Coordinates of C-alpha atoms and ligand atoms in Angstrom, one line a residue:
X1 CA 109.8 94.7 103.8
X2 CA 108.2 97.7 102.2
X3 CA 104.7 96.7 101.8
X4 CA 101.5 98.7 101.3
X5 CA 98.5 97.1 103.3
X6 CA 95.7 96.3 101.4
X7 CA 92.8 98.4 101.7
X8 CA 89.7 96.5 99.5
X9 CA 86.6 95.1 101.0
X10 CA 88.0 92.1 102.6
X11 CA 85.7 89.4 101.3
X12 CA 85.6 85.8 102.1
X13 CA 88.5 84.0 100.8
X14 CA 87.1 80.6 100.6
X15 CA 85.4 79.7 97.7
X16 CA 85.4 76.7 96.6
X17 CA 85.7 74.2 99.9
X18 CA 83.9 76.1 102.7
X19 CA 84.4 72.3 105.1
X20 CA 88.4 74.0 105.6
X21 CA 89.2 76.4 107.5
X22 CA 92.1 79.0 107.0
X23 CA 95.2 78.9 109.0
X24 CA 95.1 81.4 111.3
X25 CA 91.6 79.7 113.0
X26 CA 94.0 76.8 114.3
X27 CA 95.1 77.2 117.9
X28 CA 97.9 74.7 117.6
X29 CA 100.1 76.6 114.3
X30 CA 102.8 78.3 114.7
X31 CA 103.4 81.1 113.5
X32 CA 104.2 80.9 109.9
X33 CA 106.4 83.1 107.8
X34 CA 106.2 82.8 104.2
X35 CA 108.7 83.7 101.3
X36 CA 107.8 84.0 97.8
X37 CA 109.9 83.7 94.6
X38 CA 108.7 84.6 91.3
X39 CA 109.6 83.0 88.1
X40 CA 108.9 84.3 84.4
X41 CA 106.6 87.3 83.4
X42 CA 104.6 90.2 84.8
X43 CA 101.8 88.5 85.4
X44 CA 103.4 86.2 88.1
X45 CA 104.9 88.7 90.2
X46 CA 101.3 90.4 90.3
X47 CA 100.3 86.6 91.5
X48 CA 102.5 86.7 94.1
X49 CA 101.2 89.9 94.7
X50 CA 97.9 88.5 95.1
X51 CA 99.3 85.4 97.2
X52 CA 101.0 88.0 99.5
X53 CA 97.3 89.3 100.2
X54 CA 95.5 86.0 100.3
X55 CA 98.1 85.3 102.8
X56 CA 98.3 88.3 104.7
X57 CA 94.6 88.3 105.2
X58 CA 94.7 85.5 106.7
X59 CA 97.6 85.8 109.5
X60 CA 100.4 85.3 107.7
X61 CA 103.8 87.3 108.0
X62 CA 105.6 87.7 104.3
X63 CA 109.1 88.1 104.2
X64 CA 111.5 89.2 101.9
X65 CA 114.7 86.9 102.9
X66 CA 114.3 83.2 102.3
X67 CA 116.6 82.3 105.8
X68 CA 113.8 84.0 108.1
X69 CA 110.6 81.7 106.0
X70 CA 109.1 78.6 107.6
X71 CA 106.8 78.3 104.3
X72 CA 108.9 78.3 100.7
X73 CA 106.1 79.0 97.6
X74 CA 107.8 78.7 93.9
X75 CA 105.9 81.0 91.7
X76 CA 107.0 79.4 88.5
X77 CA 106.5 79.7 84.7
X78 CA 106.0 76.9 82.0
X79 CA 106.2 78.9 79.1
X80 CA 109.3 77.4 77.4
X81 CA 111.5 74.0 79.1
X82 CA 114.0 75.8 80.3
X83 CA 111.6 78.0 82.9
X84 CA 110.8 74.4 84.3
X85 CA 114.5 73.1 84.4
X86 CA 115.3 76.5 86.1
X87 CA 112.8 75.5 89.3
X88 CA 113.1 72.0 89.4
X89 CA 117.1 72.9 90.1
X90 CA 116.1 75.4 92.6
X91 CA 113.6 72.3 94.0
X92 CA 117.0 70.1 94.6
X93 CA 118.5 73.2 96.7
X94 CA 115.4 73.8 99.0
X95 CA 114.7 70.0 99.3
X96 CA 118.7 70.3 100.9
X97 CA 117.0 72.8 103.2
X98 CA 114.0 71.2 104.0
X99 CA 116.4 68.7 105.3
X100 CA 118.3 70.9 107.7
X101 CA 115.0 73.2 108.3
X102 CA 112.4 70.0 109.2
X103 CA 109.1 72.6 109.8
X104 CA 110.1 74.2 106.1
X105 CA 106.7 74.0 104.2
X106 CA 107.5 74.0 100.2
X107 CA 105.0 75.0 97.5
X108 CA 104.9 75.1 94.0
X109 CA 102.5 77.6 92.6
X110 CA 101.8 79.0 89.3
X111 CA 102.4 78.0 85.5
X112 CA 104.8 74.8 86.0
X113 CA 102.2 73.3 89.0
X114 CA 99.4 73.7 86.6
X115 CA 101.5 72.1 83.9
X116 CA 103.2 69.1 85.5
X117 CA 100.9 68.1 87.6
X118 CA 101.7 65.4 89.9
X119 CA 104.4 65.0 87.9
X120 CA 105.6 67.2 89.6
X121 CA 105.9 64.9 92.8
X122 CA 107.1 62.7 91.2
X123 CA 110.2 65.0 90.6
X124 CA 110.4 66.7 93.6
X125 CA 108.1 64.0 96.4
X126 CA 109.4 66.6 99.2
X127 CA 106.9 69.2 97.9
X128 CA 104.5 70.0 100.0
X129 CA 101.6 70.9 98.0
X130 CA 101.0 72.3 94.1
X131 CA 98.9 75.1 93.6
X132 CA 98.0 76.4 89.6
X133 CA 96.9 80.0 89.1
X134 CA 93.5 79.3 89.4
X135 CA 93.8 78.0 93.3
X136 CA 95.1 80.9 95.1
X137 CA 92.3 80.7 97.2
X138 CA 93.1 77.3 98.8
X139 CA 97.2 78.8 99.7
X140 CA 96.1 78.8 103.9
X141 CA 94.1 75.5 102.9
X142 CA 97.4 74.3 101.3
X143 CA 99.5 75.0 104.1
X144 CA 97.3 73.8 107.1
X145 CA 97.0 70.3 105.2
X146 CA 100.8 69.8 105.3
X147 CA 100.8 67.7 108.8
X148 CA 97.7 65.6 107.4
X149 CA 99.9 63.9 104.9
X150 CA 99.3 63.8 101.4
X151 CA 100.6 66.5 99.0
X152 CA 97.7 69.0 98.5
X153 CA 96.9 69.5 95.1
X154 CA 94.8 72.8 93.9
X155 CA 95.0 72.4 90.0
X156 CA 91.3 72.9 89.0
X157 CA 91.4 75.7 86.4
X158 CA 88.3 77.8 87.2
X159 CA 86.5 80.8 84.4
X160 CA 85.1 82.2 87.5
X161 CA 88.0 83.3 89.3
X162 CA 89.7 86.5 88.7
X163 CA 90.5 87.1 92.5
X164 CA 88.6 90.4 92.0
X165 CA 88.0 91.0 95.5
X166 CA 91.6 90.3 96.8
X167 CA 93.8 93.4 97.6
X168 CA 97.0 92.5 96.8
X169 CA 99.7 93.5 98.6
X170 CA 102.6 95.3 96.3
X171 CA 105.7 96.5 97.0
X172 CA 105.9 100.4 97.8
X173 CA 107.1 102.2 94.6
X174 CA 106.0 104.5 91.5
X175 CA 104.7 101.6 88.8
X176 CA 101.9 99.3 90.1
X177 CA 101.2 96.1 88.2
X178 CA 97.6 95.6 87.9
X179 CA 95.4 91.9 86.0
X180 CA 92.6 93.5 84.3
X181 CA 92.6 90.1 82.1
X182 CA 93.4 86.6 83.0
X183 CA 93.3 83.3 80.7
X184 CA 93.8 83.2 77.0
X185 CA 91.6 82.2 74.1
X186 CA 93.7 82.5 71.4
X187 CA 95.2 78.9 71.0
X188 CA 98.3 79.7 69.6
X189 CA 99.7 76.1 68.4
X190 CA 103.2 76.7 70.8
X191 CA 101.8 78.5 73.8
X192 CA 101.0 76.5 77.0
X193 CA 99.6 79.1 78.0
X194 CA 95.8 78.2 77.7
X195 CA 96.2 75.5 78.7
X196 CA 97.9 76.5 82.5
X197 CA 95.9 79.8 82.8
X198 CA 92.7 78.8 81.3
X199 CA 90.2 80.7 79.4
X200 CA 89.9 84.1 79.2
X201 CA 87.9 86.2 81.6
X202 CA 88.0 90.4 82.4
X203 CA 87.2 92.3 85.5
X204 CA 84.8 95.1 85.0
X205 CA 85.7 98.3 84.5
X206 CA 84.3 100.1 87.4
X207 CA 86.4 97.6 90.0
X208 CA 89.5 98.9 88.2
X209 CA 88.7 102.4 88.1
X210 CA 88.2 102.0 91.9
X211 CA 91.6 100.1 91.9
X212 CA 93.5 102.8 90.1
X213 CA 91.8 105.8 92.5
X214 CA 93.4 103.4 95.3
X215 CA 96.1 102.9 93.4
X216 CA 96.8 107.2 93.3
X217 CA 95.9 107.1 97.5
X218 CA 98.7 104.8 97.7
X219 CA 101.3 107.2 96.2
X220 CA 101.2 105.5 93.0
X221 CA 101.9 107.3 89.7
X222 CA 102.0 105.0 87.0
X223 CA 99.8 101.6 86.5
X224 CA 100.7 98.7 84.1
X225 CA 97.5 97.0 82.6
X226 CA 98.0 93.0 82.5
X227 CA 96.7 90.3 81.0
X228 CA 97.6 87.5 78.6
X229 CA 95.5 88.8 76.0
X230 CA 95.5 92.3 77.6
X231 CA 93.4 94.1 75.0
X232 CA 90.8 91.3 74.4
X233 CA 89.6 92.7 77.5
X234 CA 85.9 92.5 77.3
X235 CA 83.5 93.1 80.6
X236 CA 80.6 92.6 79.1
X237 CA 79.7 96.0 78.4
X238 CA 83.4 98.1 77.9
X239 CA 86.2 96.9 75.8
X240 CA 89.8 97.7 76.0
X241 CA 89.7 101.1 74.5
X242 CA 86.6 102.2 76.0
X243 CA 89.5 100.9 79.9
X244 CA 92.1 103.1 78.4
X245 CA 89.7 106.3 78.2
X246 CA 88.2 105.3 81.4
X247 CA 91.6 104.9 83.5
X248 CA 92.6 108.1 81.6
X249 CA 89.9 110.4 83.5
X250 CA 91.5 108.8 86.8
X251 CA 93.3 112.0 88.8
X252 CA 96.4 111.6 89.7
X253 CA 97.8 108.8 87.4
X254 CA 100.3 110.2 85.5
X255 CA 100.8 107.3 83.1
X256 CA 99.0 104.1 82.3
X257 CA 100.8 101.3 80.2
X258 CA 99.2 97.6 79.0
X259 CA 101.2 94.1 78.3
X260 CA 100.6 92.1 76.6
X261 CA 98.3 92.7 73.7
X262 CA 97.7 90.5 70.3
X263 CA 98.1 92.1 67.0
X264 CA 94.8 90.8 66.0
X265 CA 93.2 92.5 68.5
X266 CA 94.9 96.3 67.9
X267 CA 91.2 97.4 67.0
X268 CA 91.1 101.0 65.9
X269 CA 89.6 101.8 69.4
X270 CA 92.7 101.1 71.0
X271 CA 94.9 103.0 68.8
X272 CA 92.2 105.9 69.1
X273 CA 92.8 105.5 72.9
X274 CA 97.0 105.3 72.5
X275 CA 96.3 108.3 69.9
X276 CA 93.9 110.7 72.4
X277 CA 94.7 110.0 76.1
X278 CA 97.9 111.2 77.0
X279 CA 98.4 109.6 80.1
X280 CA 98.8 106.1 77.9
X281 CA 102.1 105.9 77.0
X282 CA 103.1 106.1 73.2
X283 CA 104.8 102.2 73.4
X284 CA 103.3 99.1 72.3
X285 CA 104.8 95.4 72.8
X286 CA 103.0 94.0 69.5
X287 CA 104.3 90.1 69.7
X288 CA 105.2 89.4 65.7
X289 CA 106.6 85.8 67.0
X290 CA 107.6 84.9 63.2
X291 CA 107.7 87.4 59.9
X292 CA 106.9 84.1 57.7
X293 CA 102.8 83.9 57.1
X294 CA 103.6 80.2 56.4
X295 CA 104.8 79.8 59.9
X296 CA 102.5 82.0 61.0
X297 CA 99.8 80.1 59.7
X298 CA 101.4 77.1 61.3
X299 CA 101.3 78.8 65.0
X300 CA 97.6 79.9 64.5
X301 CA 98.5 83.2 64.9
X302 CA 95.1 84.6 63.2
X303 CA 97.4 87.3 60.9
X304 CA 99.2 87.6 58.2
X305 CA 102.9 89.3 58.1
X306 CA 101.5 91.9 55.8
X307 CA 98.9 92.4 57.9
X308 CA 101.6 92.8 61.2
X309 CA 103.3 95.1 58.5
X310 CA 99.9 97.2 57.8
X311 CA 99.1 97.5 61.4
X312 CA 102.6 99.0 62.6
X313 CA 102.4 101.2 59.6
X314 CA 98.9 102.7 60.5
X315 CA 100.1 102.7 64.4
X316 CA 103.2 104.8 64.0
X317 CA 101.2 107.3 61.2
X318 CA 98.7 108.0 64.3
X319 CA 100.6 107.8 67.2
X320 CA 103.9 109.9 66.7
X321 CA 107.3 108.5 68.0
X322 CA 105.5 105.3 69.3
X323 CA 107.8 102.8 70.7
X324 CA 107.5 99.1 69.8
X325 CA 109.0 96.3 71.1
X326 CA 107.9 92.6 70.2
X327 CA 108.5 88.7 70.8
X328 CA 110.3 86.4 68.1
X329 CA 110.5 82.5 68.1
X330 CA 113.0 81.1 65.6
X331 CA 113.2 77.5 64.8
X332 CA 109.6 76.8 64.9
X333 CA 108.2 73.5 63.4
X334 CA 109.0 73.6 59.8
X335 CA 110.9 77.2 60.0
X336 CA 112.7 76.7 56.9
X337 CA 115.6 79.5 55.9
X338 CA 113.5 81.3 53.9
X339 CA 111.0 81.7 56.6
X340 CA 114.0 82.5 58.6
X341 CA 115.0 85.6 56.1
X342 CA 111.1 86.7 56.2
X343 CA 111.3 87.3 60.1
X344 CA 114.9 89.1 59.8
X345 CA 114.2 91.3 57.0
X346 CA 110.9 92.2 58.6
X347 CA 112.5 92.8 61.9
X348 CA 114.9 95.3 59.9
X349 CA 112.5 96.8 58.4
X350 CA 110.2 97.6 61.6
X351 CA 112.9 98.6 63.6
X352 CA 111.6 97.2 67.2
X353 CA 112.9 99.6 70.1
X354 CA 113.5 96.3 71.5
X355 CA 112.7 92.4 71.2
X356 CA 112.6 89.2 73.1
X357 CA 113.7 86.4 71.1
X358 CA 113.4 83.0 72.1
X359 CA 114.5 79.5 70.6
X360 CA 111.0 77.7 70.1
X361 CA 110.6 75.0 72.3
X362 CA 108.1 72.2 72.1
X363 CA 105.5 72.4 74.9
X364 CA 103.7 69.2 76.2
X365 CA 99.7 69.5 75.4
X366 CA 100.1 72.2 72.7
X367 CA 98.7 71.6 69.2
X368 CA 102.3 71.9 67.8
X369 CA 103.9 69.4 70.2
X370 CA 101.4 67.0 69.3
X371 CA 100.6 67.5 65.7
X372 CA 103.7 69.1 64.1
X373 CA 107.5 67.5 64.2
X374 CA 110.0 69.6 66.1
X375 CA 112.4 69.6 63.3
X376 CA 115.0 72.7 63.5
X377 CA 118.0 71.1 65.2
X378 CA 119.5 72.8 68.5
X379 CA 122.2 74.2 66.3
X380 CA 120.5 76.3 63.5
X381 CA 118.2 77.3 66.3
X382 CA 121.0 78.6 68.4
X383 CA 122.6 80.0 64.7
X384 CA 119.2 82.2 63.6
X385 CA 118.8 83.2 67.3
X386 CA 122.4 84.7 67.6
X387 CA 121.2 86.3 64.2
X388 CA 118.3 88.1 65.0
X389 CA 119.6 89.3 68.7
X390 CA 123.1 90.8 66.9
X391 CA 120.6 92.6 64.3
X392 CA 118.4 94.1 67.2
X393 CA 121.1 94.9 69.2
X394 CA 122.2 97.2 66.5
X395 CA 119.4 98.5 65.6
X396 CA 118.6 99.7 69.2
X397 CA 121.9 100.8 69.4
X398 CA 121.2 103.4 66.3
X399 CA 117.8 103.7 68.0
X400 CA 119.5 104.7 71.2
X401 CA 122.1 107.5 69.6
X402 CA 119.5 108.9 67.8
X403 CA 118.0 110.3 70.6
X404 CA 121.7 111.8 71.7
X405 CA 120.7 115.6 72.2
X406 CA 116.8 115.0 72.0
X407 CA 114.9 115.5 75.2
X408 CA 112.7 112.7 76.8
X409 CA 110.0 113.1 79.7
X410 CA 110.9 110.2 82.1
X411 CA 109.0 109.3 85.4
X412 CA 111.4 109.3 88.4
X413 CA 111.7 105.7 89.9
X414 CA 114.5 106.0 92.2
X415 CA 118.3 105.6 92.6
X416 CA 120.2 104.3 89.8
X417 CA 121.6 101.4 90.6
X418 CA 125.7 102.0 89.9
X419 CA 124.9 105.3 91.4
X420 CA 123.8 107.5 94.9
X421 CA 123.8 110.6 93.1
X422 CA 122.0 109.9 90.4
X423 CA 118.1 108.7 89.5
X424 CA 116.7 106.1 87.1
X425 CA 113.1 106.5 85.2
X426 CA 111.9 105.6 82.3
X427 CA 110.9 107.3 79.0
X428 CA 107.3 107.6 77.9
X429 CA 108.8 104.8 75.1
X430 CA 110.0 102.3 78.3
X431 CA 113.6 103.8 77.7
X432 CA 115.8 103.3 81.1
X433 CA 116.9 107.0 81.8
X434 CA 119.8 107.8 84.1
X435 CA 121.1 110.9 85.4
X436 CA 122.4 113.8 88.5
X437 CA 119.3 113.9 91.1
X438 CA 119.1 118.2 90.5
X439 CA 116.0 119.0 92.0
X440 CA 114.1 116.1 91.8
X441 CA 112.5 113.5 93.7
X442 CA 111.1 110.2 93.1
X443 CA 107.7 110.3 91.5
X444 CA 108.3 113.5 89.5
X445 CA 107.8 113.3 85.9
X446 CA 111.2 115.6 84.6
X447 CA 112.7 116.5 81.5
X448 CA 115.9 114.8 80.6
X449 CA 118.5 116.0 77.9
X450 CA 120.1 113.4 76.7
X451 CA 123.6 113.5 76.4
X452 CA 125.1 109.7 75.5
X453 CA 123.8 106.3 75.7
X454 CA 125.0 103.2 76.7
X455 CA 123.4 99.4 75.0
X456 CA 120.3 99.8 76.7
X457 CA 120.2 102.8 78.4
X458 CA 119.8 106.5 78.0
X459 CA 122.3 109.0 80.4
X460 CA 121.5 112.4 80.1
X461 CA 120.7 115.7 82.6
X462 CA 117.8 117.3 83.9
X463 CA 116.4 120.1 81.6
X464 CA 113.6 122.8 81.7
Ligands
5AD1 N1 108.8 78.3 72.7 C1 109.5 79.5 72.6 N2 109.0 80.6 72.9 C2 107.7 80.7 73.3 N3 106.9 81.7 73.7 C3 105.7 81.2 74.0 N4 105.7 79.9 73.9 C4 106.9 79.5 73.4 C5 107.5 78.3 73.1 N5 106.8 77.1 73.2 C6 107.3 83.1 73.6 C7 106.4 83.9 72.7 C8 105.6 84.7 73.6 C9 106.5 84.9 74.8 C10 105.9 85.3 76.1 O1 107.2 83.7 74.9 O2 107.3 84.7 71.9 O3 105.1 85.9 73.1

């Protein structure tokens, strides 16, 4: 495994039960070897990330092949059912290992632990231990405790931990995920998310310009800004504009991205930022989620579709050729057709460079799962899904071929996939670019012709 080693102050790790003591202080272990597997978005795989260093600091081997792991940890997502039918499958297949493998150590970590609970044993009673997002810290703790007995259960949600001090451990590469943000405040009526990542806290600004700088050292050119609320970011004394002008002054980062912000929080700073520093990329994912103010009204979304509509319009007018891509749910509680036609004809009219689009999905503990009747059958969900995607695929289709013979600055991230001679990047806009190596190497930011396009993907040649 390619890994880089951390290089931040190594701080205590233990926090919160200083009686334990991590793994690697026990004579009798063995060694342990530990595989991760990450379900769901960004933010998880800069988790594991974080695990990986939590773990690492503390004598543990990763790995990067599940056959050659003594300890198993599920990274996993909540956000919508079928995330959490996804791992409790994968449970069944490792509990068959367990079987065969009797010193295999099993974790689940993340979204789903913090969601289910000890429902989750119930499930799956072979699991060794359930960690939420806020218990990192207790992973060694987690692991040592397997021979006492009991599953270990880490699901306090904490507003003090951001893991500030922990150098994760990331994968060698060009783009670098890094939390400037964790927990949300927002209480959307669907989203779990508050409720398994808890309230919303920043890191301050001068740890992150330090991370960046490190981030640079490491051979790093681009960084991705992460949070659930990424620009509510708020240290106390800088908010999310006054990061993106700060990161900007960094040397040596060549581009600087953010995911995922809320609309209601586009303040003219950040566009002012987007606008001015060009090492932030001209690409926003702006999260409409439904083009109905009714429903939007109904998921406590804190803006109106005219307002959505106003803020793209100012956006684009002061940041030329921005890209935007954006979430939709269809068949939200009470989603009537109408609403339905409000979210597709605003869709068409925006013209998202791309969208997720999801099938809503009634959460356990949310506002809507409790106080409003899931109502849209499976059916008409399925039909105004299958809608929406065959009008976006079109539309970033025309998107696509309306580049054909423009030419786009993309970041070199390494061999295409389908093909040895040729390299893959991506555009400023977060357009996959493939085309003949030339010159190049990975990490150079070259200019690409583009010559033809496929769905999703831009094939052209290197240009002066
Ligand atoms: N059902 C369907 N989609 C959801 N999302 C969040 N919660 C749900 C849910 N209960 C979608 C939203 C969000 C994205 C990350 O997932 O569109 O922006």
């Amino acid at each position: 495994m390619n890994l880089k080693i951390p290089t931040k102050t190594q701080l205590p790790l233990y926090k919160a039960s200083p009686t334990l003591e991590p793994i690697n202080t026990r004579q009798t272990q063995t060694a342990r070897r530990v595989y991760i597997e990450t379900y769901g978005c960004q933010m998880n795989v800069s988790d594991s990330e974080l695990m990986s260093g939590i773990l690492t600091q503390n004598g543990y081997e990763m790995v990067d092949q599940l056959e050659d792991a003594n300890v198993v940890l599920l990274n996993t997502c909540a956000i919508r059912e079928n995330a959490e039918e996804k791992v409790l499958n994968r449970l069944v297949h490792l509990h068959h290992r367990k079987k065969r493998q009797s010193d295999l150590v099993l974790g689940v970590c993340g979204c789903m632990a913090q969601h289910m609970k000890t429902k989750l044993i119930d499930a799956a009673p072979y699991v060794d231990f359930v960690l939420g997002p806020d218990a990192y810290r207790n992973l060694p703790m987690a692991i040592n405790s397997v021979t006492i007995g009991d599953p270990f259960l880490g699901l306090k949600l904490d507003k003090g931990e951001d893991y500030a001090d922990i150098a994760p451990i990331r994968v060698e590469g060009i783009r670098a995920w890094l939390t400037i943000q964790r927990g949300c405040d927002k209480m959307c009526t669907f989203c779990i998310v508050p409720f398994v990542r808890g309230r919303e806290r920043s890191i301050p600004m001068q740890l992150l310009v330090d991370d960046v700088k490190r981030l640079v050292d490491e051979g790093f050119k681009e960084v991705v800004l992460l949070g659930q609320t990424v620009n509510s970011y708020n240290d106390g004394t800088h908010n999310f504009g006054d990061l993106l002008f700060g990161l900007s002054e960094v040397e040596g980062i060549e581009r600087i991205r953010f995911t995922s912000p809320h609309p209601s929080d586009a303040t003219d700073d950040l566009i002012e930022a987007m606008a001015s520093c060009d090492k932030v990329c001209n690409y926003i994912h702006l999260p409409l989620q439904s083009g109905s103010t009714r429903v939007l009204k109904a998921m406590r979304r804190t803006y109106t579709a005219e307002a959505y509509r106003e803020l793209v319009a100012k956006m684009r007018a002061r940041i030329p050729n921005l890209a935007i891509s954006t979430d939709v749910i269809v068949g939200f509680c009470g989603e009537t057709e109408t609403d339905f036609m409000e979210t597709y004809n605003l869709m068409a009219e925006i013209r998202y460079d791309s969208a997720f689009m999801f099938k809503y999905s009634s959460r356990d503990g949310t506002l809507a799962h409790k106080t409003l009747d899931d109502d849209v059958s499976e059916v008409e969900k399925g039909r105004r899904l299958k809608e929406i995607i065959a009008l976006q695929e079109s539309v970033s289709h025309e998107t696509n071929q309306r580049l054909i013979g423009e030419v786009v600055t993309v970041l070199v991230e390494g061999e295409s996939r389908k093909d040895p001679d040729r390299y893959q990047g991506k555009t400023d806009g977060f357009k996959t670019t493939v085309f003949p190596k030339a010159n190049s190497e990975v990490g150079d930011l070259v200019r690409v012709k583009v010559e033809s396009t496929t769905a999703h993907t831009l094939i052209g040649s290197i240009t002066k």
